[in-house]
Structure formats: C-alpha cells, structure tokens
Amino acid sequence: MRSPQTVLETLRKHAQKAHYQYERLYRNLYNPQLYLLAYQNLYANKGSTTAGADGATLSGMSLKRIESLIKKLRDRSYQPHPARRQYIPKKSGNGLRPLGIPAADDKLVQEAVRMILESIYEPTFQSTSHGFRPGKSCHTALSQIQKTFTGVSWFVEGDIKGCYDHISHDWLIKHIPMDKSVLKQFLKAGFVFRDELFPTDAGTPQGGIISPILANLTLDGMQKVLSDHFDLSAKGEVSAFVHNKSKVNLVRYADDFIVTAATKEIAEELRRFKISADFYHAGLKSEDKNRKQQSWKEDHCRVIVATNAFGMGIDKPDVRLVIHLDLPNSPEEYYQEAGRAGRDGLQAYAVILYANADKVKLEKRIRDMFPEREFISRVYEALGNFLQVAVGSGMNSVFDFNLNTFCKTFKFPILPTFNALKILEQAQYIEFTEEVESLSRVMITVQRDELYKLQTDDSEKEELLQCLLRSYTGLFADYVFIQEDLLSRRSGISPQEVYENLIYFSKQHILHYIPQKRTPFIIYTTPREDLKYLSIPRNVYEERKERFSHRIHSMLEYVLHDKKCRTQILLNYFGETFNRECRLCDICLQQKSGELTSGDFSRIEKEIYKLLQADKCSLDTIIARIPFSQEKIVETLRFLCDEQFVQVKDGLYYI
C-alpha cells in the first residue's frame, strides 16, 4: 500500500496535465494510511473531541476502527450519519445561525476525501480565490487588493446569500471526480435537530469538512465569467499582452468577493528606495528572531520595521532614528521605545507620525481592551456552549481551546474576545493559557508478530524501538502519550535522534507518530455559573479600565498639544519638574523660528527642495523665487542646514 503522501503528490502532478482523466479515485479510500494522516490533521483541531449525532468522538481511533470503516466503504454498507444541528447567535445579535456537527467516522472519511480533492484542484484554482485554501487567508486577499487594485475608484462588494445552502446537488455529483454514491450520501444525509430528522435537497453539509472545498469548486468559475466580458486572462488577472481598459479585478474569499471598476485611469509611478530593511514581530521562530536581531546589530540591515516585541533587552548604541507609525498605549511605552535612539550620546531623533484617524484608533483600544460587560457575559456563555460544559459543572476541567475557531463559530471579534477571556481570568472564573506544550502521541500500526520479526541493522533504532515497548503499554490498540526526553534517557540516544528515528519509523509505516504541539487551554477554576450570577468585580474591570484610559489620554495629550514643550509634558507626566524648554522638540523649534508656523515651514521646505533639485542656488535666488518673507525663508534654510538636509558651499545651496 502506497503512502498517502505519495498518492497525494501523484494526484497533484496529474493535475498539472490538461484534460487528465482520473479513474477509480475511490480506491484511495481503501488505504488505512490515508486515514491515519486524516486523523493527524483532525487531531490538531479542537472539534475532533466533539461528539456527533452518533455520540462518538475520534478519541478512540485505532487501526481496527479504520479497517472496519474501510470494509463498509468496500461493500457499500457505509452510510453517513445526519449532522447534529445546533444554533448559535449571529454576530449582529439578531437571530441564530445553524451549525452542523458531523459524526466522528464521517469526519474521518470527509477529511480523506478533502485531501484527495485538494490535491487534484489546488494546483488549478485561480489565484484570486483566498478562502479555505492552504497558504491563503483573509490577509493574502487584502494583500492582493493592495497590490492589484490600483487606478480604480469603484468597488463592488458582494456576498452570495445562503451560498452553502443552495449549491446544486446534481451539479456537484456530475462534476466532482469521486465516488458518486459516497458523495450523494454525504449531500443527502440531512441533519438532526431535537431528535427530528430533516432531509437536505440542496447545499453542502453544514459544518462538513468537505463543504469549503466543494464551495470553492462551485465558485471557481466567477473569474471566467469576467474574462469572457473583459480583457482578462484565463485566471482572471490582467493579461500581460492585453491592456485591461476597464480595470476589472476580482478577489474572492469563500462566498464574499470584491470586484473593481475604474472611471478614471491613474498613471503614477511610485519611486522605490533601495534601503535594506527587515521586519520583526511576535510569533516568529526563535532562530528567525535571533538572525534578524543579529543582522541589525551588526549593521547588515539598516532598518527594522517592528512591533514593540522588538528591542526588549537589546542594546544597540548607535540608533539614530526611532519612528512610531502607530501611537503607543502610554507615555511609559513611548519613553521606553523612543529611548532606544542615541544611547551613544550622539544626536538622535524620535519621531511620531500622527494623523487624525490615530486618535480614533487609540480610543478604540480602550473598547477592545475592556469590552462592555454585556459582551463579556456573552463570551462566558458562548464558552460554556463551545466546550459543552453544563451549568454547575466543569470545575478543574481542562479543554483544548482555539481562539480563532471560537470567534469564527460565534462571530465574535478576536481582540475584544481575547481581552474578555483575560478579564474572566482576572475575575477567577477561568484560566486562559495561551500556549502550552501537549505531549507527543504514538500508535504502532503493524501487528505484534510482524514487529517482533522486524530486523534492523541500525542498533540505535533497534534500541529505541525496544525502549518504546518497555516504557509504554497499549501501543498496538490506540495512540499513547510519550515523552521523547524519557526515551532519550532510557535508550542513551539524544532527543533529536529520538525524534528523527520516530519520524523514520512513521515513514516506514511501523508506527504513527504525532509530535508534540503548542496548544492553548481553558481551565474552569469554578463550576460554570448561570449567567445571572456572573459577577465581574470593580477592581478587575472599572478600576483597571480607568487606569488604562488615563494612560491612553495622556499619550493623546502629548501628541496633540501644540503650545507646550514636549519634554516638559513628558516629565510632568512622570511627576518631575522641568521648568525650562528643551529647545529640541518640534514645538520649541517652531517657537525658535519666531512666527514661522509648522505649515509655513512645510511649504517653504518643499519650495526649497524643488529649486535645489534643479540646480544649486544662492540665498538671493532662493529668496526671490519663494513667496514668503525673507525672515521665514532664512529660518527654514538655517534649520535645514543645521540638520544637514541642505548643504552650502561657496555661497551656493544644494542637496
């Protein structure tokens, strides 16, 4: 039996061939290794532990169970269960949205089918589709919009109402290359709600694993419709040889899409500056963080674009400029971040780029950090439903928790939801652990007699296998949690070699190895409360919100003040007295220039640059050609020269 990776890769290669005819694809569903891979994929999701209409979960997965499932598929006795229907609140708060929970075995079969279909169609899907595809997301959709939707002034936003519920079964059965009977059974299985069976005559399975890819297959022709009416390529993109006069572009995420159309052509080239730069943010691998930090510290990289995750504990003395594109949450944060510039005692600058919209964004952080009490209650109630914890129970229970899945299920915004969970943690209702290591799992996939007959010339591998058998029981029946460091100590093999050898055994189909993963957890520290008894103490909510709001508004005061020295504002915030002006901040420099306002300065600066880009100029020429008073021009020019933005030699100014 070929490995599933080989099978899927072969299908991907066939997909590259135009008009290739797939024959007897259903035979791949008889491969036990494919279901082990499917189980590995499902295990990574919280939903794998949720019981379906049959009451079963995937937690008791074994080869015997898989072989029984394959036997049913072979003799055509396999019959999908109806999905268990639940209703969850819509994001708007108006009405409920249906959610289907498939039976455990049906999840496994659907995941196997999904991998096969993905291998066949992923190479041919149009690049403008971004929903439920590997390597694609809402972020890639936004990136494509940013890169390609230029020169347009009209955007048409579309959403196909009830898309998943109305896809034609006849079309799917006719066009999807899989076992027609199995597909038809999935489509017609229906759902159970309050012990009543409801048949389905259209649409994809609600909550079904195969539903997203079936929807993508159905909607993949939208670009073709546009290409038939406009000068577009077959993939829905502007042809390299045909000018797209209508500026028609399409980006689709699931059943949501945007189409552009232009009323006016914009022909403007953006100048690209060749400046070495890199990025840094939370979530990067440790080795990537270290590499980026070292490159910057050694001056191989001039510019780091970073969140405030960068720079903690990093001491680079010759930083000349710190620029804030976003306002920090407090003067404390700003002072610490701006203080990274000029640690060598030489002249350096800290700059805040501010727009009116930043005030709105900063004030929104207060609402995101401290969502309304009613929203916190909704999150608590939804959490209990999501984890299937009854009122009065759940104390000390531990649950795998995926924040993205939770928010998607209940249509909650991620950031306020995250902070609502943190407030509930502060109130001691739950513990929300963002990342915890979960143990690795192993199941031996060959028969006991076959394993004992197995011979290997590698004594290291032989020793590890014997150590595994001595250390753990039940390996032939189900997945067993293991500790690689324990196996390392008992076998005398390094942890890395233990890992590599387990991977080797897995590839040889001797066992199936699922390495450890980082998993968020929710722990109920008290029994689940009835919502009417939920109480968030004032010191947890109101008092903390007041302190956070004070810091936010102090930051805004620092930025918005246009009369007082900024150094004085900052030091006064920290309780220090500083009576003299710093003579270095923008306020002081503006006052130093007499009546020269920031607006006048900007306009004069632009005129000076325009003149000097053409040729060197004398002071008299500059004064004569710029419609401002001589005093203001001289003050502006003096400042530009002091800061070395403009040079002067032999009475001629230049840049």
XYZ file of C-alpha atoms in Angstrom:
655
model
C 0.000 0.000 0.000
C 1.495 3.319 -1.083
C 1.984 6.063 1.490
C -0.708 8.745 1.418
C 1.916 11.435 0.812
C 2.983 9.608 -2.375
C -0.624 9.204 -3.504
C -1.468 12.862 -2.941
C 1.712 14.049 -4.630
C 0.931 11.861 -7.671
C -2.541 13.399 -7.874
C -1.007 16.893 -7.724
C 1.309 16.035 -10.614
C -1.606 14.679 -12.685
C -3.457 17.940 -12.021
C -0.784 19.826 -13.943
C -1.705 17.908 -17.098
C -4.552 19.446 -19.099
C -7.580 17.156 -19.612
C -6.120 14.358 -17.487
C -8.791 11.728 -16.767
C -8.913 10.415 -13.199
C -10.015 6.808 -12.950
C -11.214 4.861 -9.897
C -10.227 7.540 -7.382
C -12.402 5.810 -4.800
C -9.717 3.105 -4.417
C -7.659 5.619 -2.441
C -10.327 5.482 0.274
C -9.295 1.876 0.965
C -5.809 2.948 2.151
C -5.559 2.773 6.003
C -2.549 5.110 5.984
C -4.682 7.854 4.417
C -6.998 7.766 7.440
C -4.071 7.937 9.854
C -2.952 11.102 8.069
C -6.540 12.385 8.170
C -6.691 11.702 11.899
C -3.431 13.584 12.405
C -4.957 16.613 10.654
C -8.163 16.398 12.693
C -6.324 15.903 15.964
C -4.833 19.380 15.604
C -8.355 20.879 15.841
C -10.462 21.248 18.945
C -13.507 19.913 17.089
C -12.015 16.413 16.984
C -13.142 15.906 20.555
C -16.733 16.968 19.872
C -19.311 14.189 19.664
C -21.515 13.994 16.572
C -25.069 12.736 16.165
C -23.926 9.190 16.978
C -22.385 10.280 20.294
C -18.901 9.069 19.297
C -15.634 11.026 19.081
C -12.293 10.421 17.409
C -10.520 9.912 20.726
C -10.665 6.098 20.432
C -9.080 5.918 16.984
C -7.334 2.632 16.133
C -6.421 0.542 13.087
C -9.255 -1.837 13.910
C -11.735 1.030 13.745
C -10.235 2.263 10.463
C -10.332 -1.223 8.910
C -13.984 -1.561 9.904
C -14.732 1.759 8.195
C -12.880 0.699 5.017
C -14.810 -2.596 4.959
C -18.077 -0.639 4.962
C -16.838 1.514 2.081
C -15.804 -1.576 0.101
C -19.080 -3.446 0.488
C -21.161 -0.274 0.049
C -22.689 -0.563 3.519
C -21.202 2.755 4.684
C -23.927 5.258 5.492
C -23.071 8.763 6.775
C -24.960 9.905 9.857
C -27.057 13.057 9.763
C -25.176 16.011 11.252
C -26.153 17.153 14.741
C -27.662 20.614 14.298
C -27.024 23.409 16.789
C -27.884 27.091 16.561
C -25.501 29.790 17.669
C -26.081 33.586 17.896
C -25.201 35.688 14.881
C -22.600 38.406 15.285
C -25.248 41.067 14.842
C -27.199 39.622 17.744
C -30.258 39.304 15.519
C -31.248 35.691 15.100
C -29.305 32.440 15.110
C -27.006 30.695 12.660
C -27.124 26.923 12.093
C -24.062 24.837 12.895
C -23.725 21.171 11.885
C -21.563 18.665 13.792
C -20.754 15.528 11.743
C -20.317 12.084 13.288
C -16.730 11.097 14.146
C -16.288 8.478 11.399
C -17.840 10.852 8.869
C -15.257 13.497 9.825
C -12.516 10.984 9.076
C -13.924 9.994 5.667
C -14.606 13.621 4.739
C -11.051 14.641 5.660
C -9.688 11.827 3.460
C -11.898 12.987 0.575
C -10.912 16.603 1.173
C -7.187 15.798 0.905
C -7.787 13.962 -2.382
C -9.856 16.792 -3.866
C -7.386 19.409 -2.644
C -4.505 17.565 -4.323
C -6.431 17.483 -7.614
C -7.805 21.006 -7.695
C -5.475 23.184 -5.628
C -2.900 23.460 -8.483
C -5.632 24.666 -10.864
C -7.613 27.008 -8.604
C -7.497 30.611 -9.725
C -5.135 32.855 -7.802
C -7.876 35.336 -6.927
C -9.533 32.773 -4.603
C -8.336 33.034 -0.982
C -10.849 31.262 1.279
C -10.141 27.845 2.815
C -7.010 27.189 0.781
C -3.539 26.217 2.027
C -1.263 29.235 2.216
C -4.232 31.560 1.644
C -6.179 33.677 4.117
C -8.010 36.975 4.517
C -4.536 38.535 4.833
C -3.474 37.296 1.372
C -6.773 38.587 -0.011
C -6.098 42.025 1.463
C -2.539 41.906 0.145
C -3.790 41.171 -3.374
C -6.265 44.037 -3.121
C -3.455 46.366 -2.065
C -1.138 45.243 -4.856
C -3.554 44.988 -7.789
C -6.484 47.293 -7.100
C -4.709 50.453 -8.255
C -6.103 53.082 -10.523
C -9.710 52.308 -9.587
C -12.335 54.354 -7.873
C -15.309 51.943 -7.772
C -15.539 48.872 -5.553
C -18.463 46.437 -5.644
C -18.676 44.249 -2.550
C -20.687 41.057 -2.926
C -21.887 38.259 -0.671
C -23.802 35.254 -2.028
C -26.781 34.867 0.294
C -27.094 31.343 1.666
C -24.370 30.142 -0.694
C -23.569 26.880 1.061
C -27.280 26.047 1.472
C -28.211 26.383 -2.206
C -25.418 24.698 -4.181
C -26.961 22.203 -6.603
C -26.520 18.546 -5.654
C -26.926 17.499 -9.281
C -24.076 19.812 -10.358
C -21.755 18.521 -7.618
C -22.486 14.856 -8.354
C -21.924 15.442 -12.070
C -18.667 17.429 -11.811
C -16.808 16.189 -8.692
C -14.469 13.233 -9.512
C -15.120 10.979 -6.527
C -17.292 8.018 -5.672
C -20.745 9.297 -6.688
C -22.611 7.157 -4.188
C -20.480 8.335 -1.236
C -20.769 11.976 -2.313
C -24.510 11.643 -2.770
C -24.837 10.085 0.683
C -22.931 12.990 2.250
C -25.086 15.535 0.454
C -28.378 13.790 1.260
C -27.577 12.773 4.858
C -29.543 15.687 6.294
C -29.376 16.787 9.912
C -30.946 16.010 13.267
C -32.427 18.708 15.467
C -34.372 17.947 18.659
C -34.484 14.258 17.700
C -36.147 15.029 14.371
C -34.522 14.184 11.014
C -34.511 16.901 8.341
C -33.520 15.818 4.798
C -31.341 18.044 2.577
C -32.156 18.528 -1.113
C -29.549 21.227 -1.849
C -26.382 22.686 -0.407
C -23.202 21.245 1.085
C -23.143 19.530 4.501
C -23.488 22.166 7.227
C -20.281 22.016 9.253
C -18.907 19.337 6.940
C -15.149 19.188 6.402
C -15.581 18.866 2.625
C -18.034 21.776 2.370
C -15.418 24.566 1.890
C -13.627 22.837 -0.991
C -16.954 21.870 -2.616
C -17.965 25.533 -2.440
C -14.621 26.622 -3.930
C -15.099 24.145 -6.794
C -18.557 25.588 -7.445
C -17.474 29.246 -7.358
C -14.187 28.835 -9.205
C -15.764 29.939 -12.488
C -16.529 33.510 -11.403
C -13.238 34.761 -12.879
C -14.052 33.012 -16.166
C -17.327 34.947 -16.415
C -15.420 38.212 -16.030
C -12.781 37.150 -18.543
C -15.486 36.481 -21.147
C -16.662 40.083 -20.879
C -13.413 41.937 -20.240
C -9.807 41.758 -21.363
C -8.701 39.353 -18.705
C -6.563 36.261 -18.795
C -7.936 32.818 -18.073
C -7.038 33.127 -14.388
C -8.987 36.338 -14.001
C -5.878 38.507 -13.988
C -4.847 41.306 -16.317
C -3.122 39.799 -19.325
C 0.488 40.717 -19.922
C -0.368 41.356 -23.564
C -3.779 42.976 -23.302
C -4.455 46.307 -21.623
C -7.319 45.980 -19.194
C -9.103 49.219 -20.041
C -11.976 48.567 -17.654
C -9.714 47.952 -14.656
C -11.823 44.945 -13.706
C -10.348 42.873 -10.872
C -11.803 40.188 -8.646
C -10.767 38.938 -5.227
C -12.876 36.229 -3.572
C -12.842 34.865 -0.025
C -15.295 31.934 0.178
C -18.651 33.440 -0.904
C -17.563 37.036 -0.254
C -15.949 38.933 -3.112
C -14.882 42.357 -4.338
C -14.951 43.489 -7.965
C -13.366 46.774 -9.064
C -14.146 49.048 -11.973
C -12.451 52.314 -12.913
C -13.905 55.618 -14.007
C -10.531 57.292 -14.209
C -7.055 55.981 -15.004
C -4.323 56.882 -12.590
C -0.860 56.730 -14.054
C 1.631 57.424 -11.358
C 4.900 55.673 -10.720
C 5.970 55.084 -7.109
C 9.626 55.665 -6.509
C 11.307 52.747 -4.803
C 14.141 53.484 -2.414
C 16.748 50.738 -2.136
C 17.061 50.660 1.629
C 17.931 47.398 3.381
C 15.061 46.589 5.732
C 13.584 43.679 7.650
C 10.570 43.025 9.873
C 10.180 41.721 13.402
C 7.059 40.759 15.334
C 5.769 38.323 17.944
C 5.181 34.771 16.719
C 8.420 34.449 14.743
C 10.547 31.371 15.332
C 13.377 31.880 17.806
C 16.036 31.290 15.165
C 14.426 33.916 12.880
C 14.277 36.418 15.739
C 17.921 35.885 16.600
C 19.004 36.129 12.964
C 17.117 39.391 12.390
C 18.372 40.928 15.633
C 21.967 39.999 14.884
C 21.771 41.309 11.316
C 20.501 44.657 12.597
C 23.030 44.914 15.438
C 25.888 44.201 13.012
C 24.611 46.865 10.560
C 23.862 44.390 7.771
C 20.286 45.635 7.954
C 19.720 49.386 8.308
C 16.009 49.462 9.119
C 13.851 47.230 11.329
C 10.078 47.539 10.945
C 8.805 46.078 14.171
C 6.138 45.828 16.801
C 7.025 46.623 20.398
C 8.106 42.968 20.671
C 11.431 44.152 19.274
C 14.094 45.801 21.321
C 13.385 44.458 24.795
C 16.814 43.842 26.257
C 18.587 44.845 23.027
C 21.265 47.470 23.415
C 22.409 48.996 20.129
C 24.093 52.300 20.996
C 24.176 53.945 17.554
C 20.449 54.031 16.707
C 19.952 57.428 15.084
C 16.210 57.418 14.461
C 13.110 55.815 16.010
C 9.855 56.359 14.103
C 6.440 55.486 15.520
C 3.903 54.700 12.803
C 1.318 53.820 15.462
C 0.801 55.559 18.770
C 1.920 53.626 21.860
C -0.623 52.873 24.606
C 1.027 55.149 27.143
C 3.799 57.692 27.681
C 5.686 54.934 29.543
C 5.773 52.772 26.419
C 6.731 55.728 24.218
C 9.521 56.818 26.562
C 11.000 53.316 26.646
C 10.790 52.821 22.874
C 11.991 56.293 21.898
C 14.854 55.913 24.379
C 16.471 53.285 22.147
C 17.799 56.126 19.981
C 21.069 57.901 20.765
C 22.361 55.684 23.576
C 25.898 56.528 22.432
C 25.322 60.154 23.446
C 25.332 61.469 19.883
C 22.468 63.344 18.238
C 19.441 61.176 17.526
C 15.740 61.658 16.819
C 12.402 60.176 17.900
C 9.517 60.875 15.541
C 5.774 60.197 15.813
C 3.829 60.157 12.551
C 0.336 61.245 13.556
C -2.937 61.644 11.687
C -6.420 62.492 12.957
C -7.518 58.879 12.495
C -4.929 57.801 15.087
C -6.993 59.406 17.853
C -9.948 57.221 16.910
C -7.724 54.112 16.717
C -6.186 54.787 20.129
C -9.553 55.331 21.794
C -10.802 52.136 20.161
C -8.079 50.265 22.048
C -9.910 51.135 25.260
C -13.076 49.468 23.938
C -11.095 46.485 22.673
C -9.138 46.118 25.923
C -12.252 46.496 28.079
C -15.291 45.371 26.096
C -18.732 46.035 27.540
C -19.857 43.898 30.452
C -22.691 42.522 28.331
C -20.168 41.290 25.753
C -18.049 39.626 28.473
C -21.190 37.804 29.636
C -21.906 36.663 26.070
C -18.344 35.349 25.737
C -18.680 33.426 29.025
C -21.990 31.902 27.949
C -20.650 31.027 24.480
C -17.527 29.485 26.022
C -19.608 27.069 28.058
C -21.627 26.096 24.982
C -18.470 25.789 22.851
C -16.765 23.485 25.366
C -20.056 21.706 26.196
C -19.844 22.458 29.901
C -23.161 22.321 31.750
C -24.155 24.964 34.319
C -22.888 23.909 37.740
C -20.172 21.608 36.362
C -16.722 21.852 34.790
C -14.632 22.859 37.820
C -10.947 21.970 37.254
C -11.772 20.655 33.772
C -9.121 21.338 31.120
C -10.020 21.920 27.462
C -8.041 22.436 24.282
C -9.024 25.861 23.005
C -8.620 27.526 19.620
C -9.443 31.228 19.854
C -9.817 31.669 16.085
C -12.251 28.765 15.823
C -14.201 30.013 18.833
C -14.526 33.531 17.405
C -15.423 32.211 13.965
C -18.091 29.933 15.417
C -19.828 32.735 17.329
C -18.913 35.611 15.006
C -17.011 37.406 17.777
C -14.237 39.944 17.025
C -10.929 38.371 18.047
C -9.269 41.144 20.065
C -12.249 42.049 22.322
C -12.900 38.329 22.800
C -9.304 37.699 23.823
C -9.481 40.531 26.362
C -12.893 39.345 27.617
C -11.314 35.963 28.392
C -8.454 37.727 30.196
C -10.981 39.685 32.290
C -12.802 36.445 33.139
C -9.425 35.057 34.174
C -8.802 38.109 36.389
C -12.234 37.510 37.918
C -11.094 33.910 38.677
C -13.765 32.134 36.661
C -11.275 30.535 34.245
C -7.615 30.201 33.463
C -6.745 31.072 29.890
C -3.359 29.683 28.995
C -2.391 30.902 25.573
C 0.239 28.276 24.726
C 1.085 25.021 26.482
C 3.054 22.094 25.163
C 0.879 18.985 24.570
C 2.589 15.596 24.652
C 3.504 13.592 21.596
C 1.478 10.515 20.586
C 2.481 7.157 19.113
C 0.488 4.149 17.868
C 2.125 1.030 16.417
C 0.478 0.251 13.066
C 1.886 -3.228 12.368
C 0.771 -6.441 14.028
C 2.597 -7.563 17.153
C 4.054 -10.625 15.414
C 5.271 -8.519 12.475
C 7.013 -6.126 14.834
C 8.861 -8.921 16.650
C 10.029 -10.320 13.302
C 11.282 -6.909 12.232
C 15.046 -6.731 11.968
C 17.198 -3.639 11.524
C 20.900 -3.256 11.046
C 20.804 0.004 12.998
C 21.374 -0.808 16.669
C 20.271 2.689 17.665
C 16.872 2.277 16.010
C 16.514 -1.226 17.468
C 17.285 0.043 20.961
C 14.765 2.896 20.640
C 12.030 0.522 19.487
C 12.683 -1.872 22.370
C 12.787 1.067 24.809
C 9.431 2.312 23.484
C 7.837 -1.113 24.028
C 9.291 -1.399 27.551
C 8.203 2.106 28.555
C 4.592 2.205 27.336
C 1.643 -0.185 27.089
C -1.372 -0.172 24.763
C 0.669 0.938 21.743
C -0.964 -1.643 19.449
C -4.533 -0.622 20.302
C -4.569 3.176 20.411
C -2.475 6.340 20.484
C -0.346 6.607 23.641
C 1.197 9.778 25.036
C 5.007 9.621 25.106
C 7.905 11.772 26.301
C 10.870 11.978 23.939
C 13.236 13.073 26.731
C 12.304 9.985 28.782
C 13.020 7.722 25.797
C 16.275 9.599 25.292
C 17.456 8.962 28.851
C 16.456 5.298 28.853
C 17.899 4.491 25.422
C 21.014 6.657 25.621
C 20.058 8.413 22.378
C 19.889 12.207 22.040
C 16.399 13.832 21.952
C 16.952 14.949 18.353
C 17.874 11.393 17.318
C 14.804 10.052 19.120
C 12.657 12.461 17.116
C 14.357 11.601 13.800
C 14.091 7.846 14.400
C 10.389 8.098 15.296
C 9.835 10.028 12.079
C 11.727 7.253 10.246
C 9.530 4.533 11.810
C 6.454 6.551 10.862
C 7.577 6.792 7.233
C 8.204 3.034 7.213
C 4.621 2.502 8.441
C 5.855 0.701 11.544
C 4.141 3.209 13.784
C 2.318 6.505 13.557
C 3.967 9.404 15.377
C 2.296 12.743 16.183
C 4.914 15.163 17.597
C 4.068 17.484 20.439
C 2.377 20.761 19.670
C 1.746 24.075 21.391
C -1.901 24.220 22.422
C -3.931 26.948 24.182
C -6.001 25.718 27.160
C -9.075 26.816 29.058
C -9.384 25.637 32.663
C -12.578 26.227 34.660
C -11.450 27.305 38.140
C -15.067 27.347 39.373
C -18.175 25.476 38.211
C -19.859 27.135 35.245
C -22.140 29.844 36.590
C -25.623 30.613 35.489
C -25.292 33.871 33.551
C -27.443 35.823 36.001
C -24.908 35.085 38.782
C -21.843 36.135 36.782
C -20.115 38.998 38.593
C -17.018 40.928 37.487
C -15.501 42.841 40.464
C -14.898 46.581 40.134
C -11.154 46.219 40.724
C -10.986 43.789 37.805
C -12.941 45.917 35.347
C -13.728 49.560 36.156
C -10.544 50.420 38.068
C -8.232 48.790 35.515
C -10.168 50.441 32.681
C -9.795 53.871 34.335
C -6.013 53.426 34.665
C -5.690 52.276 31.052
C -7.883 55.153 29.800
C -5.737 57.640 31.728
C -2.579 56.369 30.017
C -4.244 56.481 26.596
C -5.474 60.036 27.028
C -2.104 61.129 28.428
C -0.489 59.810 25.260
C -3.009 61.725 23.171
C -2.333 64.881 25.166
C 1.383 64.515 24.481
C 0.781 64.205 20.752
C -1.982 66.788 20.313
C -0.507 69.607 22.413
C 0.852 72.350 20.113
C 1.982 75.000 22.620
C 3.937 73.395 25.448
C 7.417 71.836 25.184
C 7.014 68.101 24.716
C 9.841 67.280 27.116
C 8.010 69.260 29.816
C 4.775 67.360 29.080
C 6.555 64.013 29.332
C 8.464 64.785 32.524
C 5.407 66.313 34.189
C 3.549 63.058 33.484
C 6.237 61.187 35.438
C 5.954 63.672 38.300
C 9.154 65.589 37.586
C 9.517 69.371 37.342
C 11.247 70.757 34.269
C 10.790 74.496 34.034
C 12.981 75.351 31.043
C 12.202 74.389 27.466
C 14.245 71.667 25.759
C 14.732 73.755 22.557
C 14.836 70.472 20.590
C 11.264 69.239 20.127
C 9.057 70.405 17.246
C 7.196 72.867 19.497
C 10.418 74.505 20.680
C 11.873 74.636 17.181
C 8.710 76.261 15.909
C 8.868 78.913 18.615
C 12.588 79.325 17.976
C 11.738 80.266 14.422
C 9.697 83.223 15.552
C 6.449 83.481 13.680
C 7.312 80.561 11.433
C 4.436 78.094 11.778
C 4.714 74.395 11.017
C 2.523 74.934 7.945
C 4.742 77.744 6.655
C 7.829 75.671 7.336
C 6.477 72.695 5.336
C 5.541 74.860 2.332
C 8.896 76.709 2.322
C 10.780 73.414 2.708
C 9.022 71.964 -0.355
C 9.790 75.060 -2.430
C 13.468 74.942 -1.412
C 13.747 71.263 -2.363
C 12.031 71.941 -5.698
C 14.530 74.689 -6.508
C 17.607 72.748 -5.399
C 16.625 69.582 -7.261
C 17.023 71.551 -10.479
C 20.314 73.257 -9.633
C 22.425 74.921 -6.947
C 21.088 78.299 -5.835
C 22.315 81.351 -3.955
C 20.440 82.765 -0.998
C 19.277 85.756 -3.072
C 17.853 83.447 -5.751
C 16.000 81.375 -3.173
C 14.503 84.468 -1.501
C 13.477 85.898 -4.873
C 11.690 82.766 -6.073
C 9.818 81.736 -2.909
C 6.709 83.814 -1.997
C 7.431 84.122 1.747
C 9.143 86.705 3.891
C 12.922 86.736 3.928
C 12.969 86.027 7.683
C 10.901 82.849 7.354
C 12.935 81.603 4.395
C 16.227 82.211 6.202
C 14.966 80.484 9.374
C 13.797 77.451 7.386
C 17.034 77.289 5.423
C 19.116 77.617 8.589
C 17.283 74.713 10.192
C 17.709 72.527 7.089
C 21.408 73.278 7.022
C 21.825 72.639 10.748
C 20.214 69.239 10.332
C 22.293 68.585 7.178
C 19.284 68.197 4.922
C 20.706 71.013 2.783
C 24.413 71.733 2.130
C 26.129 75.068 1.338
C 29.484 75.704 -0.351
C 30.893 78.897 -1.851
C 27.595 80.665 -1.165
C 25.536 78.093 -3.137
C 22.961 75.829 -1.533
C 22.421 72.233 -2.760
C 21.016 68.855 -1.745
